[in-house]
Coordinates of C-alpha atoms (C1' of nucleotides) in Angstrom, one line a residue:
Chain A
M11 CA -16.0 -14.7 -12.4
D12 CA -17.9 -17.6 -13.2
E13 CA -21.8 -18.2 -13.8
R14 CA -23.5 -20.7 -12.7
Q15 CA -27.9 -21.6 -13.1
V16 CA -29.5 -23.1 -11.0
G17 CA -33.0 -24.1 -11.2
A18 CA -34.3 -19.9 -12.4
L19 CA -31.5 -17.9 -11.4
R20 CA -28.2 -17.1 -12.7
F21 CA -25.4 -16.6 -10.4
Q22 CA -21.9 -14.2 -11.2
L23 CA -20.0 -15.0 -8.1
D24 CA -16.6 -13.4 -8.0
L25 CA -15.2 -15.0 -5.2
S26 CA -12.9 -11.9 -4.5
Q27 CA -15.5 -10.2 -2.8
P28 CA -17.9 -11.9 0.2
I29 CA -19.8 -14.8 -1.7
Y30 CA -23.1 -14.3 0.9
E31 CA -23.1 -10.5 -0.3
Q32 CA -23.4 -11.5 -4.2
I33 CA -25.8 -13.8 -3.4
V34 CA -28.2 -11.5 -0.9
E35 CA -27.8 -8.7 -4.3
Q36 CA -28.1 -10.8 -6.9
M37 CA -30.9 -12.3 -5.3
S38 CA -32.3 -9.4 -4.3
R39 CA -32.1 -8.4 -8.2
A40 CA -34.1 -11.3 -9.3
I41 CA -37.2 -10.5 -7.2
L42 CA -37.2 -6.4 -7.7
R43 CA -37.1 -7.6 -11.9
G44 CA -39.9 -10.5 -11.2
D45 CA -38.0 -13.4 -11.7
I46 CA -39.0 -15.0 -9.0
G47 CA -42.7 -13.7 -7.5
L48 CA -44.0 -12.7 -4.8
G49 CA -44.8 -15.8 -2.8
E50 CA -42.7 -18.0 -4.7
K51 CA -40.6 -20.8 -2.8
I52 CA -36.6 -20.1 -3.1
P53 CA -34.6 -23.5 -3.9
S54 CA -33.4 -24.6 -0.1
V55 CA -30.1 -23.5 1.4
R56 CA -28.5 -26.8 0.4
E57 CA -29.5 -27.1 -2.5
L58 CA -28.2 -24.1 -3.5
A59 CA -25.3 -24.1 -1.4
Q60 CA -24.8 -27.4 -4.1
G61 CA -25.5 -25.7 -7.4
L62 CA -23.4 -22.8 -7.0
R63 CA -20.5 -25.4 -4.9
V64 CA -20.3 -22.8 -2.5
T65 CA -20.5 -24.6 1.8
P66 CA -23.7 -24.1 2.9
N67 CA -22.5 -21.9 5.7
T68 CA -22.1 -19.2 3.2
V69 CA -25.8 -19.7 1.3
M70 CA -27.8 -20.0 5.4
H71 CA -25.6 -16.3 5.6
A72 CA -27.5 -15.0 3.1
Y73 CA -30.6 -16.4 3.4
Q74 CA -30.4 -14.8 7.2
E75 CA -29.1 -11.1 5.8
M76 CA -32.9 -11.4 2.7
E77 CA -34.4 -12.4 6.1
R78 CA -33.8 -9.8 8.2
Q79 CA -34.1 -7.2 5.7
G80 CA -37.9 -8.8 4.8
L81 CA -37.2 -10.1 2.0
T82 CA -38.1 -13.5 2.8
E83 CA -39.5 -15.9 5.0
T84 CA -38.7 -18.9 6.5
R85 CA -41.3 -21.8 7.4
R86 CA -40.2 -24.7 9.2
G87 CA -40.1 -28.4 7.2
Q88 CA -41.4 -26.0 4.2
G89 CA -38.9 -23.7 2.9
T90 CA -37.6 -20.0 2.2
F91 CA -40.1 -18.0 0.5
I92 CA -40.6 -14.9 -1.0
T93 CA -42.5 -12.4 1.1
S94 CA -45.9 -12.3 -0.5
S95 CA -46.3 -8.5 0.7
R96 CA -45.7 -6.6 -3.2
Q97 CA -45.6 -3.5 -0.7
R98 CA -42.9 -5.2 1.8
V99 CA -40.4 -5.4 -1.5
E100 CA -41.5 -2.1 -2.7
A101 CA -40.5 -0.3 0.7
F102 CA -37.2 -2.1 1.0
R103 CA -36.7 -1.0 -2.8
Q104 CA -37.4 2.3 -1.8
Q105 CA -35.2 2.4 1.4
E106 CA -31.8 0.2 -0.4
A107 CA -32.3 3.3 -3.3
H108 CA -32.7 6.3 0.1
R109 CA -29.8 4.9 1.7
V110 CA -27.7 4.4 -1.4
V111 CA -28.6 8.0 -2.9
T112 CA -27.5 9.3 0.7
E113 CA -24.7 7.6 1.2
F114 CA -23.5 9.0 -2.2
L115 CA -24.1 11.9 -2.2
A116 CA -22.5 12.6 1.2
K117 CA -19.5 10.8 -0.6
M118 CA -19.4 13.7 -3.6
R119 CA -20.2 16.3 -1.4
S120 CA -17.2 15.6 0.8
L121 CA -15.3 15.1 -2.1
G122 CA -15.9 18.2 -2.7
F123 CA -18.2 18.6 -5.7
T124 CA -21.2 20.6 -6.2
E125 CA -24.7 19.0 -6.8
A126 CA -24.7 20.4 -10.1
E127 CA -20.9 18.9 -10.5
I128 CA -22.4 15.5 -9.3
I129 CA -25.2 15.0 -12.4
E130 CA -22.3 16.7 -14.2
Q131 CA -20.7 13.9 -13.5
L132 CA -23.1 11.3 -13.7
R133 CA -24.1 12.6 -17.6
S134 CA -20.8 12.0 -18.6
R135 CA -19.9 8.7 -17.0
R136 CA -23.4 7.9 -18.9
Q137 CA -21.7 8.7 -22.2
E138 CA -18.9 7.6 -21.7
E139 CA -20.3 3.9 -21.3
E140 CA -21.7 4.2 -24.3
M141 CA -19.1 4.6 -26.1
Q142 CA -17.8 1.5 -25.5
Chain B
M29 CA -20.4 7.6 16.8
D30 CA -18.3 10.1 19.0
E31 CA -16.7 13.0 17.5
R32 CA -12.8 14.1 18.6
Q33 CA -11.1 17.3 17.4
V34 CA -6.7 17.1 17.4
G35 CA -5.6 20.7 16.7
A36 CA -7.6 22.3 13.4
L37 CA -9.3 18.5 12.4
R38 CA -12.3 16.9 13.2
F39 CA -12.9 13.3 13.6
Q40 CA -15.7 11.5 14.2
L41 CA -15.1 7.3 14.3
D42 CA -17.1 4.4 14.7
L43 CA -16.5 0.7 15.5
S44 CA -18.1 -0.5 12.5
Q45 CA -15.8 0.0 9.8
P46 CA -12.2 -0.3 10.0
I47 CA -10.6 3.2 11.9
Y48 CA -7.7 3.7 9.8
E49 CA -10.1 3.9 6.1
Q50 CA -11.8 6.0 8.1
I51 CA -8.7 8.3 9.7
V52 CA -8.0 8.7 5.5
E53 CA -11.7 9.5 4.5
Q54 CA -11.9 12.7 6.9
M55 CA -8.5 13.7 6.6
S56 CA -8.7 13.6 2.5
R57 CA -11.6 15.4 3.0
A58 CA -10.0 18.1 4.8
I59 CA -6.9 18.1 2.4
L60 CA -9.5 18.7 -0.5
R61 CA -11.0 21.3 1.4
G62 CA -8.3 23.0 2.2
D63 CA -8.5 22.8 5.7
I64 CA -4.9 21.5 5.5
G65 CA -3.1 23.3 2.9
L66 CA -0.8 22.1 0.7
G67 CA 2.5 21.3 2.4
E68 CA 1.6 21.7 5.5
K69 CA 2.7 18.9 8.4
I70 CA 0.1 17.5 9.7
P71 CA -0.4 16.0 13.4
S72 CA 2.7 13.4 13.8
V73 CA 1.4 10.1 14.2
R74 CA 2.0 10.1 18.7
E75 CA -0.5 13.1 18.9
L76 CA -3.0 11.7 16.6
A77 CA -2.8 8.5 18.2
Q78 CA -3.2 9.9 21.9
G79 CA -6.0 12.8 20.3
L80 CA -7.7 9.3 18.9
R81 CA -7.5 7.2 21.8
V82 CA -6.0 4.7 19.3
T83 CA -2.9 3.0 19.2
P84 CA 0.0 4.7 17.1
N85 CA 0.0 1.8 15.5
T86 CA -3.9 2.7 13.6
V87 CA -2.7 5.9 12.1
M88 CA 0.3 5.0 11.1
H89 CA -1.6 2.6 9.0
A90 CA -3.6 5.1 7.6
Y91 CA -0.2 7.2 7.0
Q92 CA 0.8 5.3 5.2
E93 CA -2.2 4.8 2.7
M94 CA -2.8 8.2 2.0
E95 CA 1.2 8.0 1.1
R96 CA 0.4 5.6 -1.1
Q97 CA -2.0 7.8 -2.7
G98 CA 0.6 10.3 -3.0
L99 CA -1.5 12.8 -0.7
T100 CA 1.3 12.9 2.0
E101 CA 5.2 12.4 1.5
T102 CA 7.4 11.5 5.0
R103 CA 10.2 12.7 6.2
R104 CA 11.9 11.1 8.7
G105 CA 12.3 12.5 11.8
Q106 CA 10.4 15.4 10.6
G107 CA 6.9 14.9 10.4
T108 CA 4.1 13.7 7.5
F109 CA 3.6 15.8 4.8
I110 CA 1.2 17.2 2.7
T111 CA 2.0 17.0 -0.6
S112 CA 3.1 20.1 -2.0
S113 CA 1.8 19.3 -5.6
R114 CA -1.9 20.9 -6.3
Q115 CA -1.6 18.4 -8.9
R116 CA -1.4 15.0 -7.3
V117 CA -4.6 16.2 -4.7
E118 CA -7.0 17.0 -7.6
A119 CA -5.9 13.4 -9.0
F120 CA -6.8 12.1 -5.9
R121 CA -10.0 13.8 -6.1
Q122 CA -10.6 12.4 -9.5
Q123 CA -10.2 9.3 -9.1
E124 CA -12.0 8.7 -6.2
A125 CA -15.5 11.2 -7.7
H126 CA -14.8 8.3 -10.4
R127 CA -14.7 5.3 -7.7
V128 CA -18.0 6.3 -6.1
V129 CA -19.6 7.3 -8.9
T130 CA -19.0 3.7 -10.5
E131 CA -20.1 2.5 -7.3
F132 CA -23.3 4.6 -7.3
L133 CA -24.3 3.2 -10.2
A134 CA -23.8 -0.4 -9.9
K135 CA -25.8 -0.6 -6.3
M136 CA -28.4 1.3 -8.0
R137 CA -28.5 -0.3 -11.4
S138 CA -29.1 -3.9 -8.7
L139 CA -31.9 -2.1 -7.5
G140 CA -33.7 -2.0 -10.7
F141 CA -33.6 1.7 -11.2
T142 CA -32.8 2.6 -14.5
E143 CA -30.0 6.1 -15.5
A144 CA -33.2 8.6 -15.8
E145 CA -34.7 7.3 -12.6
I146 CA -31.7 7.4 -10.5
I147 CA -31.3 10.8 -11.6
E148 CA -34.8 11.6 -11.3
Q149 CA -34.4 10.3 -7.4
L150 CA -30.8 12.8 -6.9
R151 CA -33.4 15.5 -8.1
S152 CA -36.1 14.5 -5.8
R153 CA -33.5 14.4 -3.0
R154 CA -32.5 17.6 -3.8
Q155 CA -35.8 19.4 -3.8
E156 CA -36.8 18.1 -0.1
E157 CA -33.8 19.1 1.0
E158 CA -33.6 22.2 -0.2
M159 CA -37.4 22.7 1.7
Q160 CA -35.9 21.7 4.8
Chain C
M18 CA 14.8 19.4 -3.7
D19 CA 16.9 22.6 -3.2
E20 CA 20.4 23.5 -3.3
R21 CA 23.0 24.4 -1.1
Q22 CA 27.3 25.7 -1.3
V23 CA 29.4 25.2 1.3
G24 CA 32.7 26.7 0.3
A25 CA 34.0 25.1 -3.1
L26 CA 31.0 22.1 -2.9
R27 CA 27.3 22.1 -3.7
F28 CA 24.9 20.2 -1.8
Q29 CA 21.6 19.3 -3.6
L30 CA 19.6 17.6 -0.4
D31 CA 16.1 15.8 -1.2
L32 CA 14.4 15.7 2.7
S33 CA 12.8 12.3 0.9
Q34 CA 15.6 10.4 1.9
P35 CA 18.2 10.5 4.5
I36 CA 20.3 13.7 4.9
Y37 CA 23.1 12.2 6.1
E38 CA 23.7 9.6 3.2
Q39 CA 22.8 12.5 0.8
I40 CA 25.9 14.4 2.8
V41 CA 27.7 11.1 2.1
E42 CA 27.2 10.2 -0.9
Q43 CA 27.6 14.1 -2.6
M44 CA 31.0 14.3 -0.2
S45 CA 32.1 11.2 -1.7
R46 CA 31.4 12.1 -5.8
A47 CA 33.0 15.6 -4.6
I48 CA 36.6 13.6 -3.9
L49 CA 36.4 11.2 -6.1
R50 CA 35.9 14.0 -8.5
G51 CA 38.6 16.0 -6.9
D52 CA 37.0 18.7 -6.2
I53 CA 38.2 18.2 -3.1
G54 CA 42.0 17.4 -3.0
L55 CA 43.6 15.0 -1.0
G56 CA 44.9 15.4 2.5
E57 CA 42.7 19.0 2.5
K58 CA 40.5 20.0 5.4
I59 CA 36.6 20.1 4.8
P60 CA 34.5 22.0 6.8
S61 CA 33.8 21.6 10.4
V62 CA 30.8 19.9 11.3
R63 CA 29.1 22.6 13.1
E64 CA 30.5 25.1 9.7
L65 CA 29.2 22.8 7.2
A66 CA 25.6 22.2 9.6
Q67 CA 24.9 25.8 9.6
G68 CA 25.6 26.1 5.6
L69 CA 23.6 23.4 5.1
R70 CA 20.7 24.2 7.7
V71 CA 20.8 21.7 9.4
T72 CA 21.7 19.6 12.7
P73 CA 24.7 19.3 13.4
N74 CA 24.4 15.1 14.5
T75 CA 23.4 14.9 11.0
V76 CA 26.5 16.0 10.0
M77 CA 28.7 14.3 12.5
H78 CA 26.9 11.0 11.9
A79 CA 27.7 11.9 7.4
Y80 CA 31.2 12.5 8.8
Q81 CA 31.7 9.6 10.8
E82 CA 30.6 7.0 8.0
M83 CA 32.7 8.2 5.4
E84 CA 35.9 7.8 8.0
R85 CA 34.6 4.2 8.5
Q86 CA 35.4 4.1 4.6
G87 CA 38.4 5.0 5.2
L88 CA 37.8 8.1 2.8
T89 CA 38.5 11.7 5.9
E90 CA 40.7 10.9 8.7
T91 CA 39.7 13.7 11.8
R92 CA 42.3 14.8 14.1
R93 CA 42.0 16.1 17.4
G94 CA 41.6 19.9 17.6
Q95 CA 42.5 20.1 13.5
G96 CA 39.1 19.0 12.0
T97 CA 38.1 16.4 9.8
F98 CA 39.9 15.9 6.3
I99 CA 40.3 13.8 3.4
T100 CA 43.0 11.1 3.1
S101 CA 45.9 11.6 1.6
S102 CA 46.5 8.1 0.4
R103 CA 45.0 8.3 -3.4
Q104 CA 45.5 5.0 -3.6
R105 CA 43.3 4.8 -0.3
V106 CA 40.8 6.6 -3.0
E107 CA 40.7 4.5 -5.5
A108 CA 40.4 1.3 -3.6
F109 CA 37.3 2.6 -2.4
R110 CA 36.1 3.6 -5.8
Q111 CA 36.8 0.1 -6.6
Q112 CA 35.9 -1.4 -4.2
E113 CA 32.1 0.6 -3.9
A114 CA 31.9 -0.7 -7.8
H115 CA 32.2 -4.2 -7.1
R116 CA 29.6 -4.3 -4.6
V117 CA 27.5 -2.0 -6.5
V118 CA 27.9 -4.4 -10.0
T119 CA 27.7 -7.5 -8.0
E120 CA 24.4 -6.2 -5.8
F121 CA 22.7 -5.4 -9.9
L122 CA 23.7 -8.4 -11.4
A123 CA 21.8 -10.5 -8.4
K124 CA 19.1 -8.6 -8.8
M125 CA 18.7 -8.3 -12.6
R126 CA 19.0 -12.5 -12.2
S127 CA 16.6 -13.2 -9.6
L128 CA 14.5 -10.9 -12.0
G129 CA 15.1 -13.5 -14.9
F130 CA 17.3 -12.0 -17.0
T131 CA 20.4 -13.5 -18.4
E132 CA 23.6 -11.4 -19.0
A133 CA 23.0 -10.0 -22.9
E134 CA 19.0 -9.2 -21.5
I135 CA 21.0 -7.0 -18.6
I136 CA 23.2 -5.2 -21.2
E137 CA 20.1 -4.9 -23.3
Q138 CA 18.5 -3.2 -21.3
L139 CA 20.9 -0.9 -20.2
R140 CA 21.6 0.3 -24.0
S141 CA 18.5 1.4 -24.4
R142 CA 18.1 2.8 -20.9
R143 CA 20.8 5.1 -22.0
Q144 CA 18.9 5.7 -25.4
E145 CA 15.9 7.0 -24.0
E146 CA 17.9 9.3 -22.3
E147 CA 19.3 11.0 -24.6
M148 CA 16.4 11.4 -26.4
Q149 CA 14.9 13.6 -23.6
Chain D
M6 CA 21.7 -14.4 8.2
D7 CA 19.4 -17.8 8.2
E8 CA 17.4 -20.3 5.5
R9 CA 14.7 -20.9 6.2
Q10 CA 12.1 -24.3 3.6
V11 CA 8.3 -23.9 4.2
G12 CA 6.7 -26.0 1.0
A13 CA 8.8 -25.6 -2.2
L14 CA 9.7 -22.0 -1.0
R15 CA 12.9 -21.2 0.9
F16 CA 14.0 -17.9 1.9
Q17 CA 16.9 -16.5 3.5
L18 CA 15.9 -13.7 6.4
D19 CA 18.4 -11.6 8.0
L20 CA 17.5 -8.6 10.8
S21 CA 19.8 -6.0 8.6
Q22 CA 16.3 -5.3 6.4
P23 CA 12.6 -5.4 7.4
I24 CA 11.6 -8.7 6.8
Y25 CA 8.4 -8.0 4.9
E26 CA 10.5 -6.5 2.1
Q27 CA 12.7 -9.5 1.8
I28 CA 9.8 -11.8 2.5
V29 CA 7.8 -9.9 -0.5
E30 CA 10.8 -9.9 -2.6
Q31 CA 11.9 -13.3 -2.3
M32 CA 8.1 -13.6 -2.9
S33 CA 8.4 -11.9 -6.0
R34 CA 10.9 -14.5 -8.0
A35 CA 10.0 -17.6 -6.7
I36 CA 6.8 -16.3 -8.8
L37 CA 9.1 -15.2 -11.5
R38 CA 11.2 -17.8 -12.0
G39 CA 7.7 -19.5 -11.8
D40 CA 8.3 -21.6 -8.7
I41 CA 4.6 -21.1 -8.3
G42 CA 2.5 -21.1 -10.7
L43 CA -0.1 -18.7 -12.1
G44 CA -3.3 -19.1 -10.0
E45 CA -1.3 -20.7 -7.1
K46 CA -2.2 -21.0 -3.1
I47 CA 0.7 -19.6 -1.2
P48 CA 1.0 -20.6 2.1
S49 CA -1.7 -18.8 4.7
V50 CA 0.1 -16.2 6.7
R51 CA -0.1 -18.3 9.7
E52 CA 1.7 -21.4 8.2
L53 CA 4.5 -19.5 6.7
A54 CA 4.8 -16.9 9.8
Q55 CA 5.6 -20.3 12.5
G56 CA 8.1 -21.1 9.1
L57 CA 9.9 -18.7 9.1
R58 CA 9.3 -17.0 12.8
V59 CA 7.8 -14.5 12.4
T60 CA 4.7 -13.0 13.6
P61 CA 1.5 -13.7 11.4
N62 CA 1.6 -9.6 11.0
T63 CA 4.9 -9.5 9.4
V64 CA 3.4 -11.8 7.0
M65 CA 0.4 -9.7 6.7
H66 CA 2.2 -7.2 6.0
A67 CA 4.3 -8.4 2.7
Y68 CA 1.1 -10.3 1.3
Q69 CA -0.4 -7.0 1.5
E70 CA 2.3 -5.6 -0.5
M71 CA 2.7 -8.1 -3.0
E72 CA -0.9 -7.7 -3.6
R73 CA -1.2 -3.7 -4.0
Q74 CA 1.2 -4.9 -7.1
G75 CA -1.0 -6.6 -8.3
L76 CA 1.5 -9.9 -8.1
T77 CA -1.2 -11.9 -6.1
E78 CA -5.0 -11.8 -5.4
T79 CA -6.8 -12.7 -1.4
R80 CA -9.9 -14.6 -1.0
R81 CA -10.9 -14.3 2.4
G82 CA -11.6 -18.1 4.2
Q83 CA -9.6 -19.0 1.5
G84 CA -6.3 -17.8 1.4
T85 CA -3.7 -16.0 -1.3
F86 CA -2.9 -16.6 -4.7
I87 CA -1.2 -15.6 -7.2
T88 CA -2.6 -13.7 -10.0
S89 CA -3.5 -16.0 -12.8
S90 CA -3.0 -13.1 -15.3
R91 CA 0.3 -13.3 -17.3
Q92 CA 0.3 -9.9 -18.1
R93 CA 0.4 -8.5 -14.0
V94 CA 3.5 -10.8 -13.7
E95 CA 5.8 -9.6 -17.0
A96 CA 4.1 -5.7 -15.9
F97 CA 5.8 -6.7 -12.8
R98 CA 9.2 -7.6 -13.8
Q99 CA 9.5 -4.7 -16.3
Q100 CA 8.7 -2.1 -13.6
E101 CA 11.1 -3.8 -10.6
A102 CA 13.1 -4.2 -14.0
H103 CA 12.9 0.0 -14.9
R104 CA 13.5 0.7 -11.2
V105 CA 17.0 -1.3 -10.5
V106 CA 18.3 -0.1 -13.5
T107 CA 17.5 3.4 -12.6
E108 CA 19.2 3.0 -9.4
F109 CA 22.7 1.5 -10.8
L110 CA 23.3 3.9 -13.4
A111 CA 22.6 6.2 -10.8
K112 CA 25.5 5.4 -8.4
M113 CA 28.1 4.2 -10.6
R114 CA 27.5 7.9 -12.2
S115 CA 27.7 9.2 -8.4
L116 CA 31.4 7.3 -8.2
G117 CA 32.4 8.8 -11.4
F118 CA 31.7 6.4 -13.6
T119 CA 30.3 6.9 -17.1
E120 CA 28.2 4.6 -19.9
A121 CA 30.7 3.5 -22.0
E122 CA 32.9 2.2 -18.2
I123 CA 29.8 0.9 -17.1
I124 CA 29.4 -1.8 -19.2
E125 CA 33.0 -1.9 -19.8
Q126 CA 32.9 -3.0 -15.3
L127 CA 30.0 -5.8 -16.4
R128 CA 31.7 -7.0 -19.4
S129 CA 35.3 -7.5 -16.9
R130 CA 32.8 -9.1 -14.3
R131 CA 31.2 -11.3 -16.9
Q132 CA 34.7 -12.8 -17.5
E133 CA 35.8 -12.5 -14.9
E134 CA 32.8 -15.2 -13.7
E135 CA 33.0 -17.4 -16.5
M136 CA 36.9 -18.2 -16.0
Q137 CA 36.0 -19.2 -12.7
Chain E
dG29 C1' 11.5 14.4 19.2
dT30 C1' 9.9 12.1 14.5
dG31 C1' 8.5 7.9 11.4
dG32 C1' 8.8 2.5 11.1
dT33 C1' 9.5 -2.2 11.9
dC34 C1' 8.7 -6.3 14.7
dT35 C1' 6.4 -8.8 18.5
dA36 C1' 2.5 -11.0 20.9
dG37 C1' -2.0 -11.8 21.4
dA38 C1' -6.7 -10.3 21.1
dC39 C1' -11.4 -10.7 18.2
dC40 C1' -13.8 -10.4 13.8
dA41 C1' -15.7 -12.0 8.9
dC42 C1' -15.8 -15.0 5.6
dG43 C1' -16.2 -20.0 4.5
Chain F
dG21 C1' -9.7 -23.0 8.8
dT22 C1' -9.0 -18.5 6.2
dG23 C1' -7.6 -13.1 6.1
dG24 C1' -7.9 -8.2 8.6
dT25 C1' -8.6 -4.8 12.3
dC26 C1' -6.5 -3.2 16.5
dT27 C1' -3.8 -3.5 21.1
dA28 C1' 0.4 -2.4 24.1
dG29 C1' 4.4 -2.0 24.0
dA30 C1' 9.4 -2.5 22.3
dC31 C1' 13.5 -0.5 19.7
dC32 C1' 15.1 1.4 16.1
dA33 C1' 17.0 5.1 12.4
dC34 C1' 16.8 10.0 11.6
dA35 C1' 17.0 14.6 12.6

DNA sequence: GTGGTCTAGACCACG
DNA sequence: GTGGTCTAGACCACA
């Protein structure tokens, strides 16, 4: 796990998981947090690849994934930009949350937990973490 | 995604994830639900393979994974059996819950949700479902 | 793990390991301990199989293994007998001990333990066990 | 039993035991001896398979086993690496020693040796070897 | 009949 | 190029 800065963006890459997924996730988070503004240009594939010391191939893969999710747009000859539609970003956030919650509930139920127990698990976990 | 029945067990397999992982997951749930009792025999490698229309190799991979997790015991020449230790099954359940909760919290946080919002999402989802 | 008595012999069989090996081991031990005298007849394949509730096949396998090691002799139409040569039994014991010690030393050395450390490991294990 | 060299590593394989287990055992020893340093890359699955003249599948099996024991980490697209944690390697060493000692004591006891005799056997063996 | 190992060769995900 | 999954089919150990 090491940390690298490229422009205003900070990345933590862990080589034991797919790098392109980590780029997508951390870039998306930066957008949702507002670290990159709507409509702003993000680093070019080559630039980011160099900054992260990964192959351009990997960055390209990540950018294609983000475009597929409607978070970015590429303009030929100009580069890649965050979508300028706040609505689209918010839609992405809600859609992802919905998917993640659905998946979580399904898994916990299949392990035999009731709704009350699921919420209890979350609460107790939160306390554990706070104590650290 | 298609559904297949083998003895008292129902499996839903799709090709977007490793088949052996789906077998492990669905068989584990069946055990946790009590569809198969402690100490009981599960279908033989060949039998399940034929029922699911996959190679015995794939089922074997799944069964070995379950044995590593302490859920089953194999007796050469006799078959594969659910562990008779209720404690081990419960340990598995807790371990899985921990893993699932960790993954869920990480994903929700990376989407920018706070702890309070996460619990709120779960509550509102629960109400939606109750209204259906 | 359950225990069964056949004539003067007591067996503890654990289904997670090869049964025929357990029969060989426990029968050999009984011979070395003198629970069965030199030249004595041991139960017939069928008799032992019935007593242990395993298939005659398995007992046959065990008996062949013991004969291969020179511990028993079969006399057509009369049954299977412990060798009457004390020398042969003792030779077996020494030969086995030699093999086991050699194997043990090789493994421990390959794990990087020196002779002194190996003996130390044995001593400390002995203390652990005594405390239980 | 034949011997094969792959890079700096030497392997002795025989067909009387599972090949993948022999790979795990011999590779582990090489790590414990320091023949491969912490964090270093080990031969790729295909490379080792070719060198040992076995199928990549068999080598893969061995590598996955080592990963489960915490000895290695795999990075898709990059290769398999020894863990960089000295602690994990040491934990593995202790765990293996425990297993080997347990097995040894069980075998010697079943041959009718007492603790004192077992240690005596080791000592006398040591003297024999020193005289050679 | 049971589980377990191995081969040969395909196809995928990732860098 | 790397690791990972899957198929098809052989052969072994054990009951």
